[in-house]
mmCIF file of C-alpha atoms in Angstrom:
data_model
loop_
_atom_site.group_PDB
_atom_site.id
_atom_site.type_symbol
_atom_site.label_atom_id
_atom_site.label_comp_id
_atom_site.label_asym_id
_atom_site.label_seq_id
_atom_site.Cartn_x
_atom_site.Cartn_y
_atom_site.Cartn_z
ATOM 1 C CA MET A 1 -31.209 28.448 -49.905
ATOM 2 C CA LEU A 2 -29.959 30.000 -46.643
ATOM 3 C CA LEU A 3 -30.402 33.573 -46.384
ATOM 4 C CA ARG A 4 -27.987 33.975 -43.594
ATOM 5 C CA GLY A 5 -25.287 31.540 -42.957
ATOM 6 C CA CYS A 6 -23.088 31.299 -39.667
ATOM 7 C CA VAL A 7 -19.907 29.807 -38.552
ATOM 8 C CA GLN A 8 -20.331 26.967 -36.212
ATOM 9 C CA VAL A 9 -17.454 25.249 -34.402
ATOM 10 C CA TYR A 10 -17.722 21.730 -32.494
ATOM 11 C CA THR A 11 -14.571 21.141 -30.219
ATOM 12 C CA GLY A 12 -13.355 19.777 -27.280
ATOM 13 C CA ASP A 13 -12.580 16.148 -26.013
ATOM 14 C CA GLY A 14 -15.971 14.642 -25.918
ATOM 15 C CA LYS A 15 -17.528 12.040 -28.367
ATOM 16 C CA GLY A 16 -20.068 13.615 -30.809
ATOM 17 C CA LYS A 17 -18.365 16.398 -32.759
ATOM 18 C CA THR A 18 -18.279 14.791 -36.255
ATOM 19 C CA THR A 19 -21.586 12.931 -35.346
ATOM 20 C CA ALA A 20 -23.178 16.324 -34.976
ATOM 21 C CA ALA A 21 -21.766 17.598 -38.215
ATOM 22 C CA VAL A 22 -23.474 14.412 -39.743
ATOM 23 C CA GLY A 23 -26.749 15.142 -38.141
ATOM 24 C CA LEU A 24 -26.805 18.721 -39.285
ATOM 25 C CA SER A 25 -25.908 17.363 -42.829
ATOM 26 C CA VAL A 26 -28.816 14.927 -42.890
ATOM 27 C CA ARG A 27 -31.179 17.782 -41.514
ATOM 28 C CA ALA A 28 -29.854 19.964 -44.132
ATOM 29 C CA VAL A 29 -30.287 17.639 -46.928
ATOM 30 C CA GLY A 30 -33.804 16.847 -45.675
ATOM 31 C CA ALA A 31 -34.563 20.393 -46.096
ATOM 32 C CA GLY A 32 -33.188 20.750 -49.624
ATOM 33 C CA LEU A 33 -29.807 22.258 -48.758
ATOM 34 C CA ARG A 34 -26.706 21.243 -50.409
ATOM 35 C CA VAL A 35 -23.786 19.995 -48.310
ATOM 36 C CA PHE A 36 -20.042 19.692 -48.976
ATOM 37 C CA PHE A 37 -18.274 17.465 -46.330
ATOM 38 C CA ALA A 38 -14.653 17.709 -46.320
ATOM 39 C CA GLN A 39 -12.962 15.134 -44.062
ATOM 40 C CA PHE A 40 -9.461 16.024 -42.776
ATOM 41 C CA ILE A 41 -7.437 13.481 -41.161
ATOM 42 C CA LYS A 42 -9.801 10.406 -40.974
ATOM 43 C CA THR A 43 -9.972 8.024 -43.682
ATOM 44 C CA ARG A 44 -11.586 5.133 -42.308
ATOM 45 C CA GLU A 45 -14.781 4.053 -44.126
ATOM 46 C CA SER A 46 -17.787 5.249 -41.874
ATOM 47 C CA SER A 47 -21.528 3.815 -42.079
ATOM 48 C CA GLU A 48 -23.118 7.332 -42.314
ATOM 49 C CA PHE A 49 -21.561 8.369 -45.540
ATOM 50 C CA ALA A 50 -23.148 5.941 -47.948
ATOM 51 C CA ALA A 51 -26.654 6.450 -45.991
ATOM 52 C CA LEU A 52 -26.019 10.370 -46.558
ATOM 53 C CA ALA A 53 -25.156 9.804 -50.224
ATOM 54 C CA SER A 54 -28.205 7.685 -50.703
ATOM 55 C CA LEU A 55 -30.673 10.441 -49.578
ATOM 56 C CA GLY A 56 -30.794 11.451 -53.328
ATOM 57 C CA GLY A 57 -30.304 15.180 -52.079
ATOM 58 C CA HIS A 58 -27.105 17.035 -52.680
ATOM 59 C CA PHE A 59 -24.512 15.680 -50.757
ATOM 60 C CA CYS A 60 -20.708 15.646 -51.370
ATOM 61 C CA LEU A 61 -18.046 13.980 -49.525
ATOM 62 C CA ARG A 62 -14.485 14.342 -50.014
ATOM 63 C CA ARG A 63 -11.617 13.042 -47.958
ATOM 64 C CA PHE A 64 -8.267 14.763 -47.844
ATOM 65 C CA GLY A 65 -6.587 13.276 -45.128
ATOM 66 C CA ARG A 66 -3.956 10.279 -45.355
ATOM 67 C CA GLY A 67 -5.252 8.567 -42.077
ATOM 68 C CA PHE A 68 -4.285 9.264 -38.457
ATOM 69 C CA ILE A 69 -0.706 10.752 -38.321
ATOM 70 C CA ARG A 70 1.725 9.626 -35.766
ATOM 71 C CA GLY A 71 4.754 11.799 -35.154
ATOM 72 C CA THR A 72 5.895 14.760 -37.462
ATOM 73 C CA PRO A 73 3.676 14.873 -40.668
ATOM 74 C CA SER A 74 5.184 14.223 -43.917
ATOM 75 C CA GLN A 75 5.200 16.729 -46.868
ATOM 76 C CA ASP A 76 2.546 14.485 -48.475
ATOM 77 C CA ASP A 77 0.352 15.057 -45.483
ATOM 78 C CA ILE A 78 0.652 18.702 -45.547
ATOM 79 C CA MET A 79 0.040 18.573 -49.286
ATOM 80 C CA ALA A 80 -3.191 16.528 -48.931
ATOM 81 C CA ALA A 81 -4.618 18.922 -46.313
ATOM 82 C CA GLN A 82 -3.673 22.110 -48.348
ATOM 83 C CA ALA A 83 -5.484 20.650 -51.397
ATOM 84 C CA GLY A 84 -8.398 19.849 -49.219
ATOM 85 C CA LEU A 85 -8.421 23.453 -47.910
ATOM 86 C CA LEU A 86 -8.201 24.936 -51.413
ATOM 87 C CA GLU A 87 -11.176 22.550 -52.516
ATOM 88 C CA ALA A 88 -13.151 23.315 -49.779
ATOM 89 C CA LYS A 89 -12.795 27.110 -50.373
ATOM 90 C CA GLY A 90 -13.802 26.500 -53.931
ATOM 91 C CA ALA A 91 -16.774 24.835 -52.926
ATOM 92 C CA MET A 92 -17.696 27.544 -50.355
ATOM 93 C CA LEU A 93 -17.459 30.024 -53.317
ATOM 94 C CA SER A 94 -18.926 28.101 -55.953
ATOM 95 C CA ASN A 95 -22.620 28.966 -55.314
ATOM 96 C CA SER A 96 -23.329 25.118 -55.280
ATOM 97 C CA TYR A 97 -23.307 24.541 -51.783
ATOM 98 C CA ASP A 98 -25.229 26.070 -48.720
ATOM 99 C CA ILE A 99 -23.272 24.067 -46.068
ATOM 100 C CA VAL A 100 -19.474 23.507 -46.090
ATOM 101 C CA VAL A 101 -18.437 20.938 -43.101
ATOM 102 C CA LEU A 102 -14.493 20.972 -42.365
ATOM 103 C CA ASP A 103 -14.604 17.943 -40.422
ATOM 104 C CA GLU A 104 -11.452 17.514 -38.022
ATOM 105 C CA ILE A 105 -9.865 20.749 -39.525
ATOM 106 C CA ASN A 106 -8.860 21.982 -35.896
ATOM 107 C CA VAL A 107 -6.802 18.628 -35.535
ATOM 108 C CA ALA A 108 -5.281 19.526 -38.854
ATOM 109 C CA VAL A 109 -4.113 22.901 -37.517
ATOM 110 C CA SER A 110 -2.935 21.335 -34.308
ATOM 111 C CA LEU A 111 -0.819 18.853 -36.313
ATOM 112 C CA GLY A 112 0.613 21.753 -38.270
ATOM 113 C CA LEU A 113 -0.933 20.711 -41.744
ATOM 114 C CA LEU A 114 -2.594 23.902 -41.848
ATOM 115 C CA LEU A 115 -2.423 27.306 -40.348
ATOM 116 C CA SER A 116 -5.016 28.855 -38.148
ATOM 117 C CA GLU A 117 -4.599 32.151 -39.928
ATOM 118 C CA GLU A 118 -5.511 30.223 -43.420
ATOM 119 C CA ILE A 119 -8.990 29.019 -41.613
ATOM 120 C CA VAL A 120 -9.536 32.597 -40.301
ATOM 121 C CA GLN A 121 -9.015 33.869 -43.713
ATOM 122 C CA LEU A 122 -11.354 31.401 -45.139
ATOM 123 C CA ILE A 123 -14.162 32.289 -42.461
ATOM 124 C CA LYS A 124 -13.531 35.873 -43.721
ATOM 125 C CA ASP A 125 -14.196 34.985 -47.392
ATOM 126 C CA ARG A 126 -17.254 33.080 -46.552
ATOM 127 C CA PRO A 127 -20.238 34.318 -48.591
ATOM 128 C CA GLU A 128 -23.056 35.309 -46.478
ATOM 129 C CA CYS A 129 -25.363 32.667 -47.739
ATOM 130 C CA VAL A 130 -22.919 29.776 -46.705
ATOM 131 C CA GLU A 131 -22.861 28.101 -43.440
ATOM 132 C CA LEU A 132 -19.445 26.875 -42.259
ATOM 133 C CA ILE A 133 -19.335 23.889 -39.784
ATOM 134 C CA LEU A 134 -15.718 23.331 -38.374
ATOM 135 C CA THR A 135 -15.041 20.166 -36.034
ATOM 136 C CA GLY A 136 -12.116 18.770 -34.101
ATOM 137 C CA ARG A 137 -10.612 18.996 -30.648
ATOM 138 C CA GLY A 138 -8.325 21.761 -29.626
ATOM 139 C CA ALA A 139 -9.993 24.671 -31.761
ATOM 140 C CA PRO A 140 -7.352 27.577 -31.770
ATOM 141 C CA GLU A 141 -8.468 30.886 -30.113
ATOM 142 C CA ASP A 142 -8.485 32.903 -33.422
ATOM 143 C CA ILE A 143 -10.793 30.411 -34.988
ATOM 144 C CA ILE A 144 -13.184 30.390 -32.062
ATOM 145 C CA ALA A 145 -12.991 34.374 -32.014
ATOM 146 C CA ALA A 146 -14.068 34.218 -35.723
ATOM 147 C CA ALA A 147 -16.881 31.808 -35.211
ATOM 148 C CA ASP A 148 -20.567 32.680 -34.548
ATOM 149 C CA LEU A 149 -21.476 29.469 -32.512
ATOM 150 C CA VAL A 150 -19.110 27.403 -30.284
ATOM 151 C CA THR A 151 -19.818 24.288 -28.604
ATOM 152 C CA GLU A 152 -17.221 22.387 -26.590
ATOM 153 C CA LEU A 153 -18.044 18.780 -26.060
ATOM 154 C CA ARG A 154 -16.602 17.661 -22.831
ATOM 155 C CA GLU A 155 -16.033 13.999 -21.969
ATOM 156 C CA ILE A 156 -17.476 13.482 -18.466
ATOM 157 C CA LYS A 157 -17.373 9.610 -18.927
ATOM 158 C CA HIS A 158 -16.306 7.358 -21.639
ATOM 159 C CA TYR A 159 -16.656 3.720 -22.322
ATOM 160 C CA TYR A 160 -13.312 3.391 -23.924
ATOM 161 C CA HIS A 161 -11.965 3.614 -20.402
ATOM 162 C CA LYS A 162 -14.024 0.235 -19.727
ATOM 163 C CA GLY A 163 -12.197 -1.365 -22.858
ATOM 164 C CA ILE A 164 -14.993 -1.144 -25.279
ATOM 165 C CA LYS A 165 -13.613 -0.696 -28.757
ATOM 166 C CA ALA A 166 -15.007 1.078 -31.609
ATOM 167 C CA ARG A 167 -18.182 -0.484 -33.059
ATOM 168 C CA GLU A 168 -19.491 -0.555 -36.429
ATOM 169 C CA GLY A 169 -22.699 1.650 -36.659
ATOM 170 C CA ILE A 170 -21.952 3.404 -33.445
ATOM 171 C CA GLU A 171 -18.390 4.729 -33.793
ATOM 172 C CA TYR A 172 -17.923 4.429 -37.536
ATOM 173 C CA MET B 1 -26.657 -6.525 -34.889
ATOM 174 C CA LEU B 2 -24.802 -5.173 -31.806
ATOM 175 C CA LEU B 3 -22.899 -7.651 -29.574
ATOM 176 C CA ARG B 4 -22.349 -5.042 -26.856
ATOM 177 C CA GLY B 5 -24.578 -2.227 -26.296
ATOM 178 C CA CYS B 6 -23.818 0.865 -23.920
ATOM 179 C CA VAL B 7 -25.908 3.708 -22.399
ATOM 180 C CA GLN B 8 -24.724 7.156 -23.881
ATOM 181 C CA VAL B 9 -25.912 10.453 -22.591
ATOM 182 C CA TYR B 10 -25.645 13.872 -24.364
ATOM 183 C CA THR B 11 -26.355 16.845 -21.875
ATOM 184 C CA GLY B 12 -25.275 20.312 -21.231
ATOM 185 C CA ASP B 13 -26.699 23.716 -22.725
ATOM 186 C CA GLY B 14 -24.761 23.673 -25.901
ATOM 187 C CA LYS B 15 -26.088 23.130 -29.388
ATOM 188 C CA GLY B 16 -25.808 19.750 -30.791
ATOM 189 C CA LYS B 17 -27.246 17.211 -28.555
ATOM 190 C CA THR B 18 -30.350 15.921 -30.709
ATOM 191 C CA THR B 19 -28.193 16.607 -33.719
ATOM 192 C CA ALA B 20 -25.627 14.051 -32.383
ATOM 193 C CA ALA B 21 -28.236 11.637 -31.718
ATOM 194 C CA VAL B 22 -29.449 12.091 -35.334
ATOM 195 C CA GLY B 23 -25.950 11.627 -36.690
ATOM 196 C CA LEU B 24 -25.693 8.478 -34.593
ATOM 197 C CA SER B 25 -28.862 7.357 -36.202
ATOM 198 C CA VAL B 26 -27.972 7.816 -39.782
ATOM 199 C CA ARG B 27 -24.495 6.015 -39.199
ATOM 200 C CA ALA B 28 -26.583 3.074 -37.517
ATOM 201 C CA VAL B 29 -28.925 2.833 -40.280
ATOM 202 C CA GLY B 30 -26.170 3.082 -42.728
ATOM 203 C CA ALA B 31 -24.495 0.172 -41.052
ATOM 204 C CA GLY B 32 -27.794 -1.834 -41.101
ATOM 205 C CA LEU B 33 -28.653 -1.414 -37.560
ATOM 206 C CA ARG B 34 -32.360 -0.791 -36.505
ATOM 207 C CA VAL B 35 -33.177 2.383 -34.569
ATOM 208 C CA PHE B 36 -36.185 3.604 -32.526
ATOM 209 C CA PHE B 37 -36.102 7.169 -32.087
ATOM 210 C CA ALA B 38 -38.450 8.602 -29.408
ATOM 211 C CA GLN B 39 -38.850 12.384 -29.051
ATOM 212 C CA PHE B 40 -40.136 13.776 -25.741
ATOM 213 C CA ILE B 41 -40.965 17.434 -25.482
ATOM 214 C CA LYS B 42 -40.236 18.622 -29.113
ATOM 215 C CA THR B 43 -43.106 18.266 -31.581
ATOM 216 C CA ARG B 44 -42.063 20.825 -34.410
ATOM 217 C CA GLU B 45 -41.498 18.825 -37.626
ATOM 218 C CA SER B 46 -37.781 18.652 -38.395
ATOM 219 C CA SER B 47 -36.066 18.246 -41.762
ATOM 220 C CA GLU B 48 -33.898 15.222 -40.616
ATOM 221 C CA PHE B 49 -36.488 12.883 -40.082
ATOM 222 C CA ALA B 50 -38.338 12.637 -43.458
ATOM 223 C CA ALA B 51 -34.523 12.136 -44.775
ATOM 224 C CA LEU B 52 -33.914 9.520 -42.117
ATOM 225 C CA ALA B 53 -37.173 7.671 -42.800
ATOM 226 C CA SER B 54 -36.306 7.915 -46.575
ATOM 227 C CA LEU B 55 -33.098 5.701 -46.026
ATOM 228 C CA GLY B 56 -34.962 2.578 -46.571
ATOM 229 C CA GLY B 57 -33.433 1.198 -43.463
ATOM 230 C CA HIS B 58 -35.158 0.323 -40.388
ATOM 231 C CA PHE B 59 -35.780 3.762 -38.669
ATOM 232 C CA CYS B 60 -38.745 4.394 -36.546
ATOM 233 C CA LEU B 61 -39.625 7.823 -35.213
ATOM 234 C CA ARG B 62 -42.220 8.327 -32.448
ATOM 235 C CA ARG B 63 -43.176 11.656 -30.811
ATOM 236 C CA PHE B 64 -44.569 11.765 -27.449
ATOM 237 C CA GLY B 65 -44.389 15.296 -26.298
ATOM 238 C CA ARG B 66 -47.151 17.783 -26.490
ATOM 239 C CA GLY B 67 -44.880 20.738 -27.548
ATOM 240 C CA PHE B 68 -42.888 23.116 -25.293
ATOM 241 C CA ILE B 69 -44.323 23.250 -21.849
ATOM 242 C CA ARG B 70 -44.584 26.657 -20.146
ATOM 243 C CA GLY B 71 -45.381 26.368 -16.353
ATOM 244 C CA THR B 72 -46.690 23.487 -14.407
ATOM 245 C CA PRO B 73 -47.236 20.428 -16.892
ATOM 246 C CA SER B 74 -50.676 19.237 -17.194
ATOM 247 C CA GLN B 75 -51.970 15.755 -16.504
ATOM 248 C CA ASP B 76 -52.035 15.332 -20.156
ATOM 249 C CA ASP B 77 -48.475 16.164 -20.707
ATOM 250 C CA ILE B 78 -47.506 13.688 -17.957
ATOM 251 C CA MET B 79 -49.562 10.888 -19.481
ATOM 252 C CA ALA B 80 -48.164 11.545 -22.935
ATOM 253 C CA ALA B 81 -44.485 11.170 -21.577
ATOM 254 C CA GLN B 82 -45.487 8.162 -19.243
ATOM 255 C CA ALA B 83 -46.932 6.533 -22.606
ATOM 256 C CA GLY B 84 -43.704 7.273 -24.563
ATOM 257 C CA LEU B 85 -41.643 5.889 -21.857
ATOM 258 C CA LEU B 86 -43.595 2.692 -21.885
ATOM 259 C CA GLU B 87 -43.497 2.459 -25.530
ATOM 260 C CA ALA B 88 -39.678 3.059 -25.678
ATOM 261 C CA LYS B 89 -39.349 0.428 -23.149
ATOM 262 C CA GLY B 90 -41.283 -2.092 -25.280
ATOM 263 C CA ALA B 91 -39.197 -1.231 -28.217
ATOM 264 C CA MET B 92 -36.077 -1.820 -26.210
ATOM 265 C CA LEU B 93 -37.184 -5.095 -25.102
ATOM 266 C CA SER B 94 -38.764 -6.297 -28.290
ATOM 267 C CA ASN B 95 -35.581 -7.592 -29.971
ATOM 268 C CA SER B 96 -36.697 -5.403 -32.920
ATOM 269 C CA TYR B 97 -34.282 -2.508 -32.451
ATOM 270 C CA ASP B 98 -30.527 -2.111 -31.932
ATOM 271 C CA ILE B 99 -30.635 1.542 -30.847
ATOM 272 C CA VAL B 100 -33.107 3.109 -28.633
ATOM 273 C CA VAL B 101 -32.966 7.080 -28.691
ATOM 274 C CA LEU B 102 -34.664 8.981 -25.795
ATOM 275 C CA ASP B 103 -34.537 12.395 -27.018
ATOM 276 C CA GLU B 104 -35.000 15.157 -24.576
ATOM 277 C CA ILE B 105 -35.733 12.727 -21.880
ATOM 278 C CA ASN B 106 -33.673 14.618 -19.206
ATOM 279 C CA VAL B 107 -35.856 17.653 -19.773
ATOM 280 C CA ALA B 108 -38.796 15.506 -19.371
ATOM 281 C CA VAL B 109 -37.373 14.614 -15.921
ATOM 282 C CA SER B 110 -36.518 18.128 -15.253
ATOM 283 C CA LEU B 111 -40.195 19.108 -15.851
ATOM 284 C CA GLY B 112 -41.328 16.469 -13.621
ATOM 285 C CA LEU B 113 -43.103 14.373 -16.318
ATOM 286 C CA LEU B 114 -41.038 11.444 -15.470
ATOM 287 C CA LEU B 115 -38.856 10.386 -12.568
ATOM 288 C CA SER B 116 -35.278 9.849 -13.021
ATOM 289 C CA GLU B 117 -35.699 6.461 -11.162
ATOM 290 C CA GLU B 118 -37.791 5.279 -14.029
ATOM 291 C CA ILE B 119 -35.058 6.159 -16.361
ATOM 292 C CA VAL B 120 -32.628 4.314 -14.265
ATOM 293 C CA GLN B 121 -34.697 1.401 -14.046
ATOM 294 C CA LEU B 122 -35.177 1.421 -17.849
ATOM 295 C CA ILE B 123 -31.231 1.489 -18.227
ATOM 296 C CA LYS B 124 -31.100 -1.524 -15.585
ATOM 297 C CA ASP B 125 -33.615 -3.640 -17.794
ATOM 298 C CA ARG B 126 -31.669 -2.886 -21.046
ATOM 299 C CA PRO B 127 -30.871 -5.955 -23.068
ATOM 300 C CA GLU B 128 -26.891 -6.321 -23.542
ATOM 301 C CA CYS B 129 -27.481 -5.897 -27.374
ATOM 302 C CA VAL B 130 -29.266 -2.708 -27.259
ATOM 303 C CA GLU B 131 -27.572 0.881 -27.425
ATOM 304 C CA LEU B 132 -29.538 3.276 -25.390
ATOM 305 C CA ILE B 133 -28.776 7.162 -26.290
ATOM 306 C CA LEU B 134 -30.347 9.609 -23.852
ATOM 307 C CA THR B 135 -30.247 13.409 -24.678
ATOM 308 C CA GLY B 136 -31.291 16.753 -23.090
ATOM 309 C CA ARG B 137 -29.799 19.313 -20.855
ATOM 310 C CA GLY B 138 -29.717 18.809 -16.992
ATOM 311 C CA ALA B 139 -29.043 14.991 -16.921
ATOM 312 C CA PRO B 140 -29.692 13.952 -13.344
ATOM 313 C CA GLU B 141 -26.896 12.581 -11.243
ATOM 314 C CA ASP B 142 -28.353 9.029 -11.022
ATOM 315 C CA ILE B 143 -28.755 8.929 -14.982
ATOM 316 C CA ILE B 144 -25.116 10.045 -15.477
ATOM 317 C CA ALA B 145 -24.113 7.197 -12.644
ATOM 318 C CA ALA B 146 -25.923 4.546 -14.663
ATOM 319 C CA ALA B 147 -24.550 5.610 -18.058
ATOM 320 C CA ASP B 148 -21.386 4.358 -19.747
ATOM 321 C CA LEU B 149 -20.574 7.557 -21.810
ATOM 322 C CA VAL B 150 -21.343 11.110 -20.834
ATOM 323 C CA THR B 151 -20.654 14.042 -22.960
ATOM 324 C CA GLU B 152 -21.568 17.537 -21.821
ATOM 325 C CA LEU B 153 -22.060 20.067 -24.638
ATOM 326 C CA ARG B 154 -21.095 23.451 -23.328
ATOM 327 C CA GLU B 155 -22.235 26.584 -25.062
ATOM 328 C CA ILE B 156 -19.064 28.924 -25.447
ATOM 329 C CA LYS B 157 -20.757 31.160 -28.034
ATOM 330 C CA HIS B 158 -24.131 31.261 -29.546
ATOM 331 C CA TYR B 159 -25.543 33.143 -32.570
ATOM 332 C CA TYR B 160 -28.968 33.444 -30.745
ATOM 333 C CA HIS B 161 -27.397 36.165 -28.706
ATOM 334 C CA LYS B 162 -26.730 38.034 -32.043
ATOM 335 C CA GLY B 163 -30.527 37.852 -32.783
ATOM 336 C CA ILE B 164 -30.254 35.202 -35.509
ATOM 337 C CA LYS B 165 -33.587 32.964 -35.390
ATOM 338 C CA ALA B 166 -33.818 29.268 -35.732
ATOM 339 C CA ARG B 167 -33.280 28.509 -39.541
ATOM 340 C CA GLU B 168 -35.018 25.656 -41.527
ATOM 341 C CA GLY B 169 -32.310 23.085 -42.484
ATOM 342 C CA ILE B 170 -29.930 24.177 -39.763
ATOM 343 C CA GLU B 171 -31.988 24.312 -36.429
ATOM 344 C CA TYR B 172 -34.942 22.211 -37.536
#
């Protein structure tokens, strides 16, 4: 159990935000902590989650996004994100998890699926013993202000620009 | 197996560099790839490695550092890092691994344990099918130039400044 949880944000345009949250999760499960990992936006199957679930610890993955959204989000997209936020809040308050990850939540805000005020309220409602991890590019100022730790991942160089496509085991 | 490996660098003063490499490793092992994870510098036991080893995939952790170094490195420190570099190069060329992580290698260079030219040579010797991941703050310019992907993690805010100490399951 965590005695003192914090709020961590991983933002910026560089590769590694979700990956850092996955790394934190494996470390936490390895230390006997319980992790609730909520994915907003992304829905592609990704190799790490089967591995994390197989660790035999307490790891729960939930996916609320309806895939990458082009153009204006539909009412269904908004409802999926809102349902996700509610469930994540429930998990945070349930006393069943030490760490709650809101993966790509910043993107859900940028897309207008959620309001940053709703996320700030969730941060305010956080029990002291829960660690909150928020990821996604474009973290709004009020979320950054409410966080204890903020890391910006900056893309200095990316092989996408060389035409290398996403590879199984590396990007997903 | 990877058809086309790349060279990724995670640098900067922000939290999440080693964590991103751990996240990449769990994803890779989850996809059936084989990972050699070499730790330079750090030696503290960290919760994620027992978890990674328990995945049942092909994950090999090797530690070459002799702990955090204060002042001028000793001859023993230098020999430990040199032995590590040799072993990592052997792993890279062995056809037994798809991913080779050189964790905190940039710090080993900054401390004068290794020369950046040695790392650049290792990058040049990389077989096409191997992914190399290099971490550590202060990546030298010639390593950045030789890499395919570089992410700089910038510290925007850190709870260390609030007096929060490293916590098991979160920082280690």
